[in-house]
């Protein structure tokens, strides 16, 4: 298991343990504090526990080395797990929206003031989790970990909406008892929007969509610094889990021998692998530059 995978798995365990503890705290406070917004928050945190566990399994499976049946490795499992995480987000948002509408239509008491303290603490903790996991996802290039980070951000937003809703209910008094339910309903829409933001790059990864212009520009620039490389033509990059595969066409003097062209290709490959730790393999095709004689 490489360093990136190890760090990603550590971040997943942080999500699992953190979400489990917060879900319990939210549910107990929501029940005794008479706040459905907190109970809805607890529901989302519970689904987050399961989705984080899926991310953990996906990271472990996608880190398996290539084998006879999977010559490019098992990295495609990671965006597939991201789809499952998005599914959890959609389900939790739907449940929250449905229950919020039910509570809006049913008269109930104003939430207890101490629920605001609990929510304030939760917002701070979840934002910290988001920043920590998001940083790890950027470092490891993990799509599923990025989805997990957005789960934390969604949770922080849900809790913030609940804080605002309960504050309105407490300070405005009679007639505003359902303010926290409206807040939960609004938060469910935000969760659905985040689900789309998470799904889009994962779908692009599965479809090998052209999404890495900056990396391609840098690959071309580095390749041209290798002696014997006169230019580059096609350059395609595709992401598989937390690693990248590169297909590159380089141009060399048409008068050199096959062995010389082969040696130049190996130099290019070694330069790229040393410069980009996240690149797993580079396939280089040598093109003759006929204009040179």
PDB file of C-alpha atoms in Angstrom:
ATOM      1  CA  UNK A   1       0.000   0.000   0.000  1.00  0.00           C
ATOM      2  CA  UNK A   2       1.519   3.348  -1.069  1.00  0.00           C
ATOM      3  CA  UNK A   3       1.644   6.557   0.969  1.00  0.00           C
ATOM      4  CA  UNK A   4      -1.346   8.166  -0.752  1.00  0.00           C
ATOM      5  CA  UNK A   5      -3.581   5.183  -0.149  1.00  0.00           C
ATOM      6  CA  UNK A   6      -2.478   4.972   3.479  1.00  0.00           C
ATOM      7  CA  UNK A   7      -3.259   8.665   4.047  1.00  0.00           C
ATOM      8  CA  UNK A   8      -6.635   8.342   2.296  1.00  0.00           C
ATOM      9  CA  UNK A   9      -7.599   5.375   4.464  1.00  0.00           C
ATOM     10  CA  UNK A  10      -6.630   7.289   7.627  1.00  0.00           C
ATOM     11  CA  UNK A  11      -8.893  10.148   6.514  1.00  0.00           C
ATOM     12  CA  UNK A  12     -11.729   7.661   5.903  1.00  0.00           C
ATOM     13  CA  UNK A  13     -11.438   6.313   9.445  1.00  0.00           C
ATOM     14  CA  UNK A  14     -11.630   9.887  10.733  1.00  0.00           C
ATOM     15  CA  UNK A  15     -14.892  10.294   8.808  1.00  0.00           C
ATOM     16  CA  UNK A  16     -16.376   7.036  10.056  1.00  0.00           C
ATOM     17  CA  UNK A  17     -15.609   7.588  13.744  1.00  0.00           C
ATOM     18  CA  UNK A  18     -16.443  11.304  13.657  1.00  0.00           C
ATOM     19  CA  UNK A  19     -19.775  10.817  11.887  1.00  0.00           C
ATOM     20  CA  UNK A  20     -20.816   8.014  14.235  1.00  0.00           C
ATOM     21  CA  UNK A  21     -20.163  10.091  17.369  1.00  0.00           C
ATOM     22  CA  UNK A  22     -21.836  13.189  15.951  1.00  0.00           C
ATOM     23  CA  UNK A  23     -24.886  11.238  14.747  1.00  0.00           C
ATOM     24  CA  UNK A  24     -25.469   9.980  18.300  1.00  0.00           C
ATOM     25  CA  UNK A  25     -25.021  13.468  19.772  1.00  0.00           C
ATOM     26  CA  UNK A  26     -27.385  15.028  17.223  1.00  0.00           C
ATOM     27  CA  UNK A  27     -30.090  12.402  17.641  1.00  0.00           C
ATOM     28  CA  UNK A  28     -30.117  12.609  21.448  1.00  0.00           C
ATOM     29  CA  UNK A  29     -30.111  16.421  21.405  1.00  0.00           C
ATOM     30  CA  UNK A  30     -32.809  16.513  18.717  1.00  0.00           C
ATOM     31  CA  UNK A  31     -35.114  14.181  20.658  1.00  0.00           C
ATOM     32  CA  UNK A  32     -34.783  15.910  24.020  1.00  0.00           C
ATOM     33  CA  UNK A  33     -34.398  19.392  22.522  1.00  0.00           C
ATOM     34  CA  UNK A  34     -37.521  19.069  20.347  1.00  0.00           C
ATOM     35  CA  UNK A  35     -35.724  19.877  17.088  1.00  0.00           C
ATOM     36  CA  UNK A  36     -36.427  17.939  13.912  1.00  0.00           C
ATOM     37  CA  UNK A  37     -33.661  19.869  12.162  1.00  0.00           C
ATOM     38  CA  UNK A  38     -31.191  18.164  14.501  1.00  0.00           C
ATOM     39  CA  UNK A  39     -32.848  14.784  14.030  1.00  0.00           C
ATOM     40  CA  UNK A  40     -32.617  15.299  10.244  1.00  0.00           C
ATOM     41  CA  UNK A  41     -28.973  16.197  10.724  1.00  0.00           C
ATOM     42  CA  UNK A  42     -28.498  12.954  12.658  1.00  0.00           C
ATOM     43  CA  UNK A  43     -30.087  11.001   9.804  1.00  0.00           C
ATOM     44  CA  UNK A  44     -27.609  12.482   7.354  1.00  0.00           C
ATOM     45  CA  UNK A  45     -24.679  11.743   9.665  1.00  0.00           C
ATOM     46  CA  UNK A  46     -25.871   8.135   9.950  1.00  0.00           C
ATOM     47  CA  UNK A  47     -25.886   7.745   6.172  1.00  0.00           C
ATOM     48  CA  UNK A  48     -22.468   9.412   6.166  1.00  0.00           C
ATOM     49  CA  UNK A  49     -21.129   6.609   8.370  1.00  0.00           C
ATOM     50  CA  UNK A  50     -22.191   3.997   5.818  1.00  0.00           C
ATOM     51  CA  UNK A  51     -20.957   6.025   2.852  1.00  0.00           C
ATOM     52  CA  UNK A  52     -17.591   6.636   4.550  1.00  0.00           C
ATOM     53  CA  UNK A  53     -17.320   2.911   5.168  1.00  0.00           C
ATOM     54  CA  UNK A  54     -17.956   2.334   1.453  1.00  0.00           C
ATOM     55  CA  UNK A  55     -15.221   4.847   0.640  1.00  0.00           C
ATOM     56  CA  UNK A  56     -12.853   2.924   2.913  1.00  0.00           C
ATOM     57  CA  UNK A  57     -13.628  -0.366   1.160  1.00  0.00           C
ATOM     58  CA  UNK A  58     -13.284   1.292  -2.240  1.00  0.00           C
ATOM     59  CA  UNK A  59      -9.892   2.772  -1.371  1.00  0.00           C
ATOM     60  CA  UNK A  60      -8.583  -0.591  -0.212  1.00  0.00           C
ATOM     61  CA  UNK A  61      -9.875  -2.404  -3.299  1.00  0.00           C
ATOM     62  CA  UNK A  62      -8.747   0.248  -5.800  1.00  0.00           C
ATOM     63  CA  UNK A  63      -5.209   0.180  -4.365  1.00  0.00           C
ATOM     64  CA  UNK A  64      -4.706  -3.425  -5.448  1.00  0.00           C
ATOM     65  CA  UNK A  65      -1.900  -3.791  -8.001  1.00  0.00           C
ATOM     66  CA  UNK A  66      -2.575  -4.770 -11.626  1.00  0.00           C
ATOM     67  CA  UNK A  67      -3.123  -8.447 -12.298  1.00  0.00           C
ATOM     68  CA  UNK A  68      -3.835 -10.691 -15.285  1.00  0.00           C
ATOM     69  CA  UNK A  69      -7.526  -9.741 -15.448  1.00  0.00           C
ATOM     70  CA  UNK A  70      -6.976  -6.073 -14.567  1.00  0.00           C
ATOM     71  CA  UNK A  71      -3.799  -4.932 -16.357  1.00  0.00           C
ATOM     72  CA  UNK A  72      -4.553  -1.258 -15.588  1.00  0.00           C
ATOM     73  CA  UNK A  73      -5.182  -1.945 -11.916  1.00  0.00           C
ATOM     74  CA  UNK A  74      -8.386  -1.702  -9.893  1.00  0.00           C
ATOM     75  CA  UNK A  75      -8.589   2.088  -9.655  1.00  0.00           C
ATOM     76  CA  UNK A  76     -11.901   2.398 -11.520  1.00  0.00           C
ATOM     77  CA  UNK A  77     -13.566   0.985  -8.406  1.00  0.00           C
ATOM     78  CA  UNK A  78     -13.044   4.356  -6.732  1.00  0.00           C
ATOM     79  CA  UNK A  79     -15.362   6.478  -8.922  1.00  0.00           C
ATOM     80  CA  UNK A  80     -17.900   3.643  -8.765  1.00  0.00           C
ATOM     81  CA  UNK A  81     -17.830   3.968  -4.984  1.00  0.00           C
ATOM     82  CA  UNK A  82     -18.293   7.718  -5.463  1.00  0.00           C
ATOM     83  CA  UNK A  83     -21.540   6.949  -7.297  1.00  0.00           C
ATOM     84  CA  UNK A  84     -22.692   4.973  -4.260  1.00  0.00           C
ATOM     85  CA  UNK A  85     -21.770   7.874  -1.971  1.00  0.00           C
ATOM     86  CA  UNK A  86     -23.810  10.212  -4.168  1.00  0.00           C
ATOM     87  CA  UNK A  87     -26.687   7.742  -3.871  1.00  0.00           C
ATOM     88  CA  UNK A  88     -26.476   8.015  -0.070  1.00  0.00           C
ATOM     89  CA  UNK A  89     -26.558  11.813  -0.363  1.00  0.00           C
ATOM     90  CA  UNK A  90     -29.664  11.705  -2.544  1.00  0.00           C
ATOM     91  CA  UNK A  91     -31.432   9.271  -0.197  1.00  0.00           C
ATOM     92  CA  UNK A  92     -30.605  11.319   2.897  1.00  0.00           C
ATOM     93  CA  UNK A  93     -31.717  14.552   1.199  1.00  0.00           C
ATOM     94  CA  UNK A  94     -35.004  12.929   0.144  1.00  0.00           C
ATOM     95  CA  UNK A  95     -35.680  11.620   3.660  1.00  0.00           C
ATOM     96  CA  UNK A  96     -34.905  15.003   5.207  1.00  0.00           C
ATOM     97  CA  UNK A  97     -37.146  16.838   2.710  1.00  0.00           C
ATOM     98  CA  UNK A  98     -40.045  14.430   3.223  1.00  0.00           C
ATOM     99  CA  UNK A  99     -39.872  14.521   7.023  1.00  0.00           C
ATOM    100  CA  UNK A 100     -39.424  18.308   7.036  1.00  0.00           C
ATOM    101  CA  UNK A 101     -42.630  18.763   5.027  1.00  0.00           C
ATOM    102  CA  UNK A 102     -44.451  16.451   7.411  1.00  0.00           C
ATOM    103  CA  UNK A 103     -43.255  18.425  10.440  1.00  0.00           C
ATOM    104  CA  UNK A 104     -44.099  21.762   8.839  1.00  0.00           C
ATOM    105  CA  UNK A 105     -47.698  20.572   8.535  1.00  0.00           C
ATOM    106  CA  UNK A 106     -47.808  19.345  12.146  1.00  0.00           C
ATOM    107  CA  UNK A 107     -47.908  21.860  15.057  1.00  0.00           C
ATOM    108  CA  UNK A 108     -45.088  21.325  17.578  1.00  0.00           C
ATOM    109  CA  UNK A 109     -43.123  23.072  20.295  1.00  0.00           C
ATOM    110  CA  UNK A 110     -40.243  25.472  19.814  1.00  0.00           C
ATOM    111  CA  UNK A 111     -36.822  23.745  20.107  1.00  0.00           C
ATOM    112  CA  UNK A 112     -34.913  24.101  23.370  1.00  0.00           C
ATOM    113  CA  UNK A 113     -32.305  26.933  23.505  1.00  0.00           C
ATOM    114  CA  UNK A 114     -29.421  24.585  24.335  1.00  0.00           C
ATOM    115  CA  UNK A 115     -29.755  22.983  20.898  1.00  0.00           C
ATOM    116  CA  UNK A 116     -28.046  26.102  19.507  1.00  0.00           C
ATOM    117  CA  UNK A 117     -24.921  25.379  21.557  1.00  0.00           C
ATOM    118  CA  UNK A 118     -24.787  21.813  20.276  1.00  0.00           C
ATOM    119  CA  UNK A 119     -25.307  22.950  16.679  1.00  0.00           C
ATOM    120  CA  UNK A 120     -22.598  25.605  16.948  1.00  0.00           C
ATOM    121  CA  UNK A 121     -20.102  22.994  18.133  1.00  0.00           C
ATOM    122  CA  UNK A 122     -21.178  20.591  15.363  1.00  0.00           C
ATOM    123  CA  UNK A 123     -20.713  23.217  12.625  1.00  0.00           C
ATOM    124  CA  UNK A 124     -17.158  23.890  13.804  1.00  0.00           C
ATOM    125  CA  UNK A 125     -16.289  20.177  14.036  1.00  0.00           C
ATOM    126  CA  UNK A 126     -17.781  19.303  10.629  1.00  0.00           C
ATOM    127  CA  UNK A 127     -16.046  22.220   8.926  1.00  0.00           C
ATOM    128  CA  UNK A 128     -12.765  21.024  10.430  1.00  0.00           C
ATOM    129  CA  UNK A 129     -13.475  17.503   9.133  1.00  0.00           C
ATOM    130  CA  UNK A 130     -14.251  18.925   5.688  1.00  0.00           C
ATOM    131  CA  UNK A 131     -10.996  20.852   5.506  1.00  0.00           C
ATOM    132  CA  UNK A 132      -8.949  17.910   6.797  1.00  0.00           C
ATOM    133  CA  UNK A 133     -10.456  15.319   4.444  1.00  0.00           C
ATOM    134  CA  UNK A 134     -10.550  17.741   1.491  1.00  0.00           C
ATOM    135  CA  UNK A 135      -6.851  18.450   1.942  1.00  0.00           C
ATOM    136  CA  UNK A 136      -6.116  14.716   1.934  1.00  0.00           C
ATOM    137  CA  UNK A 137      -8.249  14.231  -1.185  1.00  0.00           C
ATOM    138  CA  UNK A 138      -6.262  16.931  -2.999  1.00  0.00           C
ATOM    139  CA  UNK A 139      -2.975  15.374  -1.908  1.00  0.00           C
ATOM    140  CA  UNK A 140      -3.970  11.838  -2.896  1.00  0.00           C
ATOM    141  CA  UNK A 141      -6.089  12.741  -5.990  1.00  0.00           C
ATOM    142  CA  UNK A 142      -8.879  10.588  -4.563  1.00  0.00           C
ATOM    143  CA  UNK A 143     -12.329  11.187  -6.084  1.00  0.00           C
ATOM    144  CA  UNK A 144     -14.181   9.182  -3.447  1.00  0.00           C
ATOM    145  CA  UNK A 145     -12.345  10.974  -0.642  1.00  0.00           C
ATOM    146  CA  UNK A 146     -13.377  14.292  -2.192  1.00  0.00           C
ATOM    147  CA  UNK A 147     -16.978  13.060  -2.109  1.00  0.00           C
ATOM    148  CA  UNK A 148     -16.516  12.127   1.532  1.00  0.00           C
ATOM    149  CA  UNK A 149     -15.164  15.615   2.256  1.00  0.00           C
ATOM    150  CA  UNK A 150     -18.243  17.167   0.669  1.00  0.00           C
ATOM    151  CA  UNK A 151     -20.360  14.996   2.929  1.00  0.00           C
ATOM    152  CA  UNK A 152     -18.774  16.818   5.850  1.00  0.00           C
ATOM    153  CA  UNK A 153     -19.380  20.195   4.213  1.00  0.00           C
ATOM    154  CA  UNK A 154     -23.017  19.250   3.525  1.00  0.00           C
ATOM    155  CA  UNK A 155     -23.395  18.237   7.149  1.00  0.00           C
ATOM    156  CA  UNK A 156     -21.893  21.543   8.278  1.00  0.00           C
ATOM    157  CA  UNK A 157     -24.335  23.447   6.044  1.00  0.00           C
ATOM    158  CA  UNK A 158     -27.284  21.382   7.319  1.00  0.00           C
ATOM    159  CA  UNK A 159     -26.275  22.131  10.898  1.00  0.00           C
ATOM    160  CA  UNK A 160     -25.814  25.819  10.078  1.00  0.00           C
ATOM    161  CA  UNK A 161     -29.287  25.957   8.524  1.00  0.00           C
ATOM    162  CA  UNK A 162     -30.688  24.254  11.617  1.00  0.00           C
ATOM    163  CA  UNK A 163     -28.894  26.819  13.800  1.00  0.00           C
ATOM    164  CA  UNK A 164     -30.465  29.666  11.829  1.00  0.00           C
ATOM    165  CA  UNK A 165     -33.904  28.041  11.847  1.00  0.00           C
ATOM    166  CA  UNK A 166     -33.895  27.370  15.579  1.00  0.00           C
ATOM    167  CA  UNK A 167     -32.624  30.890  16.267  1.00  0.00           C
ATOM    168  CA  UNK A 168     -35.551  32.320  14.294  1.00  0.00           C
ATOM    169  CA  UNK A 169     -38.009  30.055  16.134  1.00  0.00           C
ATOM    170  CA  UNK A 170     -36.625  31.045  19.552  1.00  0.00           C
ATOM    171  CA  UNK A 171     -36.319  34.787  19.000  1.00  0.00           C
ATOM    172  CA  UNK A 172     -39.442  35.344  16.894  1.00  0.00           C
ATOM    173  CA  UNK A 173     -41.656  33.234  19.169  1.00  0.00           C
ATOM    174  CA  UNK A 174     -45.186  32.028  18.437  1.00  0.00           C
ATOM    175  CA  UNK A 175     -45.918  31.365  14.781  1.00  0.00           C
ATOM    176  CA  UNK A 176     -42.316  30.544  13.931  1.00  0.00           C
ATOM    177  CA  UNK A 177     -42.165  27.067  15.497  1.00  0.00           C
ATOM    178  CA  UNK A 178     -41.540  25.442  12.095  1.00  0.00           C
ATOM    179  CA  UNK A 179     -38.555  27.637  11.206  1.00  0.00           C
ATOM    180  CA  UNK A 180     -36.063  24.826  11.917  1.00  0.00           C
ATOM    181  CA  UNK A 181     -38.117  22.473   9.714  1.00  0.00           C
ATOM    182  CA  UNK A 182     -37.933  24.968   6.859  1.00  0.00           C
ATOM    183  CA  UNK A 183     -34.204  25.169   7.468  1.00  0.00           C
ATOM    184  CA  UNK A 184     -33.916  21.381   7.173  1.00  0.00           C
ATOM    185  CA  UNK A 185     -35.939  21.482   3.937  1.00  0.00           C
ATOM    186  CA  UNK A 186     -33.646  24.151   2.487  1.00  0.00           C
ATOM    187  CA  UNK A 187     -30.586  22.123   3.527  1.00  0.00           C
ATOM    188  CA  UNK A 188     -31.914  19.061   1.659  1.00  0.00           C
ATOM    189  CA  UNK A 189     -31.873  21.059  -1.575  1.00  0.00           C
ATOM    190  CA  UNK A 190     -28.294  22.113  -0.912  1.00  0.00           C
ATOM    191  CA  UNK A 191     -27.324  18.467  -0.330  1.00  0.00           C
ATOM    192  CA  UNK A 192     -28.798  17.489  -3.708  1.00  0.00           C
ATOM    193  CA  UNK A 193     -26.825  20.251  -5.411  1.00  0.00           C
ATOM    194  CA  UNK A 194     -23.621  19.006  -3.769  1.00  0.00           C
ATOM    195  CA  UNK A 195     -24.462  15.487  -4.937  1.00  0.00           C
ATOM    196  CA  UNK A 196     -24.338  16.744  -8.533  1.00  0.00           C
ATOM    197  CA  UNK A 197     -20.999  18.510  -7.946  1.00  0.00           C
ATOM    198  CA  UNK A 198     -19.535  15.265  -6.613  1.00  0.00           C
ATOM    199  CA  UNK A 199     -21.023  13.084  -9.359  1.00  0.00           C
ATOM    200  CA  UNK A 200     -19.763  15.154 -12.288  1.00  0.00           C
ATOM    201  CA  UNK A 201     -15.971  14.576 -11.971  1.00  0.00           C
ATOM    202  CA  UNK A 202     -16.461  10.920 -11.010  1.00  0.00           C
ATOM    203  CA  UNK A 203     -18.521  10.375 -14.159  1.00  0.00           C
ATOM    204  CA  UNK A 204     -15.807  12.073 -16.204  1.00  0.00           C
ATOM    205  CA  UNK A 205     -13.222   9.751 -14.684  1.00  0.00           C
ATOM    206  CA  UNK A 206     -15.196   6.621 -15.588  1.00  0.00           C
ATOM    207  CA  UNK A 207     -15.729   7.901 -19.137  1.00  0.00           C
ATOM    208  CA  UNK A 208     -12.030   8.875 -19.515  1.00  0.00           C
ATOM    209  CA  UNK A 209     -13.127  12.431 -20.235  1.00  0.00           C
ATOM    210  CA  UNK A 210     -10.512  14.997 -21.278  1.00  0.00           C
ATOM    211  CA  UNK A 211     -10.091  16.911 -17.987  1.00  0.00           C
ATOM    212  CA  UNK A 212      -6.354  17.333 -17.397  1.00  0.00           C
ATOM    213  CA  UNK A 213      -5.195  20.212 -19.600  1.00  0.00           C
ATOM    214  CA  UNK A 214      -2.740  21.581 -17.028  1.00  0.00           C
ATOM    215  CA  UNK A 215      -1.061  18.209 -16.564  1.00  0.00           C
ATOM    216  CA  UNK A 216      -0.888  17.644 -20.327  1.00  0.00           C
ATOM    217  CA  UNK A 217       0.777  21.040 -20.856  1.00  0.00           C
ATOM    218  CA  UNK A 218       3.354  20.212 -18.195  1.00  0.00           C
ATOM    219  CA  UNK A 219       3.953  16.752 -19.691  1.00  0.00           C
ATOM    220  CA  UNK A 220       4.652  18.289 -23.101  1.00  0.00           C
ATOM    221  CA  UNK A 221       6.980  20.898 -21.584  1.00  0.00           C
ATOM    222  CA  UNK A 222       9.005  18.324 -19.661  1.00  0.00           C
ATOM    223  CA  UNK A 223       9.189  15.969 -22.652  1.00  0.00           C
ATOM    224  CA  UNK A 224      10.651  18.688 -24.873  1.00  0.00           C
ATOM    225  CA  UNK A 225      13.536  19.118 -22.414  1.00  0.00           C
ATOM    226  CA  UNK A 226      14.724  15.558 -23.079  1.00  0.00           C
ATOM    227  CA  UNK A 227      17.597  15.484 -25.630  1.00  0.00           C
ATOM    228  CA  UNK A 228      16.420  14.092 -28.944  1.00  0.00           C
ATOM    229  CA  UNK A 229      12.762  15.046 -28.562  1.00  0.00           C
ATOM    230  CA  UNK A 230      11.848  17.466 -31.351  1.00  0.00           C
ATOM    231  CA  UNK A 231       8.187  17.801 -30.534  1.00  0.00           C
ATOM    232  CA  UNK A 232       5.063  16.134 -29.143  1.00  0.00           C
ATOM    233  CA  UNK A 233       1.826  15.218 -30.865  1.00  0.00           C
ATOM    234  CA  UNK A 234      -1.010  13.343 -29.155  1.00  0.00           C
ATOM    235  CA  UNK A 235      -1.062  13.340 -25.382  1.00  0.00           C
ATOM    236  CA  UNK A 236      -3.910  11.669 -23.509  1.00  0.00           C
ATOM    237  CA  UNK A 237      -4.254  11.330 -19.743  1.00  0.00           C
ATOM    238  CA  UNK A 238      -6.738   9.150 -17.911  1.00  0.00           C
ATOM    239  CA  UNK A 239      -7.227   8.751 -14.200  1.00  0.00           C
ATOM    240  CA  UNK A 240      -7.651   5.362 -12.543  1.00  0.00           C
ATOM    241  CA  UNK A 241      -8.344   5.726  -8.841  1.00  0.00           C
ATOM    242  CA  UNK A 242      -5.525   7.822  -7.402  1.00  0.00           C
ATOM    243  CA  UNK A 243      -3.087   7.235 -10.271  1.00  0.00           C
ATOM    244  CA  UNK A 244      -2.789   8.383 -13.888  1.00  0.00           C
ATOM    245  CA  UNK A 245      -1.967   6.636 -17.171  1.00  0.00           C
ATOM    246  CA  UNK A 246      -0.409   8.702 -19.962  1.00  0.00           C
ATOM    247  CA  UNK A 247      -0.317   8.055 -23.730  1.00  0.00           C
ATOM    248  CA  UNK A 248       2.200  10.315 -25.468  1.00  0.00           C
ATOM    249  CA  UNK A 249       3.452  10.651 -29.049  1.00  0.00           C
ATOM    250  CA  UNK A 250       6.931  12.181 -29.376  1.00  0.00           C
ATOM    251  CA  UNK A 251       8.732  13.288 -32.539  1.00  0.00           C
ATOM    252  CA  UNK A 252      12.380  12.391 -33.148  1.00  0.00           C
ATOM    253  CA  UNK A 253      14.841  12.760 -36.026  1.00  0.00           C
ATOM    254  CA  UNK A 254      13.765  10.361 -38.764  1.00  0.00           C
ATOM    255  CA  UNK A 255      17.414   9.490 -39.544  1.00  0.00           C
ATOM    256  CA  UNK A 256      18.268   7.932 -36.171  1.00  0.00           C
ATOM    257  CA  UNK A 257      18.136   4.179 -35.517  1.00  0.00           C
ATOM    258  CA  UNK A 258      15.238   2.335 -33.940  1.00  0.00           C
ATOM    259  CA  UNK A 259      17.371   1.753 -30.824  1.00  0.00           C
ATOM    260  CA  UNK A 260      18.142   5.464 -30.487  1.00  0.00           C
ATOM    261  CA  UNK A 261      14.444   6.295 -30.759  1.00  0.00           C
ATOM    262  CA  UNK A 262      13.690   3.583 -28.202  1.00  0.00           C
ATOM    263  CA  UNK A 263      16.278   5.015 -25.789  1.00  0.00           C
ATOM    264  CA  UNK A 264      14.867   8.522 -26.136  1.00  0.00           C
ATOM    265  CA  UNK A 265      11.377   7.198 -25.376  1.00  0.00           C
ATOM    266  CA  UNK A 266      12.677   5.562 -22.190  1.00  0.00           C
ATOM    267  CA  UNK A 267      14.357   8.806 -21.140  1.00  0.00           C
ATOM    268  CA  UNK A 268      11.080  10.662 -21.597  1.00  0.00           C
ATOM    269  CA  UNK A 269       9.202   8.054 -19.608  1.00  0.00           C
ATOM    270  CA  UNK A 270      11.716   8.155 -16.741  1.00  0.00           C
ATOM    271  CA  UNK A 271      11.634  11.955 -16.646  1.00  0.00           C
ATOM    272  CA  UNK A 272       7.848  11.998 -16.464  1.00  0.00           C
ATOM    273  CA  UNK A 273       7.633   9.287 -13.793  1.00  0.00           C
ATOM    274  CA  UNK A 274      10.180  11.092 -11.621  1.00  0.00           C
ATOM    275  CA  UNK A 275       8.422  14.449 -12.034  1.00  0.00           C
ATOM    276  CA  UNK A 276       4.863  13.141 -11.492  1.00  0.00           C
ATOM    277  CA  UNK A 277       4.685  10.662  -8.576  1.00  0.00           C
ATOM    278  CA  UNK A 278       0.966  10.242  -9.284  1.00  0.00           C
ATOM    279  CA  UNK A 279       1.628   8.850 -12.792  1.00  0.00           C
ATOM    280  CA  UNK A 280       1.684   5.051 -12.754  1.00  0.00           C
ATOM    281  CA  UNK A 281       2.686   4.392 -16.354  1.00  0.00           C
ATOM    282  CA  UNK A 282       3.545   6.212 -19.577  1.00  0.00           C
ATOM    283  CA  UNK A 283       3.034   4.650 -23.005  1.00  0.00           C
ATOM    284  CA  UNK A 284       5.157   6.449 -25.604  1.00  0.00           C
ATOM    285  CA  UNK A 285       4.789   6.211 -29.362  1.00  0.00           C
ATOM    286  CA  UNK A 286       7.752   7.465 -31.443  1.00  0.00           C
ATOM    287  CA  UNK A 287       6.977   9.513 -34.576  1.00  0.00           C
ATOM    288  CA  UNK A 288       9.621  10.407 -37.217  1.00  0.00           C
ATOM    289  CA  UNK A 289      10.132  14.097 -37.904  1.00  0.00           C
ATOM    290  CA  UNK A 290      10.519  13.790 -41.705  1.00  0.00           C
ATOM    291  CA  UNK A 291      11.392  17.436 -42.157  1.00  0.00           C
ATOM    292  CA  UNK A 292      14.830  16.869 -40.649  1.00  0.00           C
ATOM    293  CA  UNK A 293      17.583  15.278 -42.739  1.00  0.00           C
TER     294      UNK A 293
END
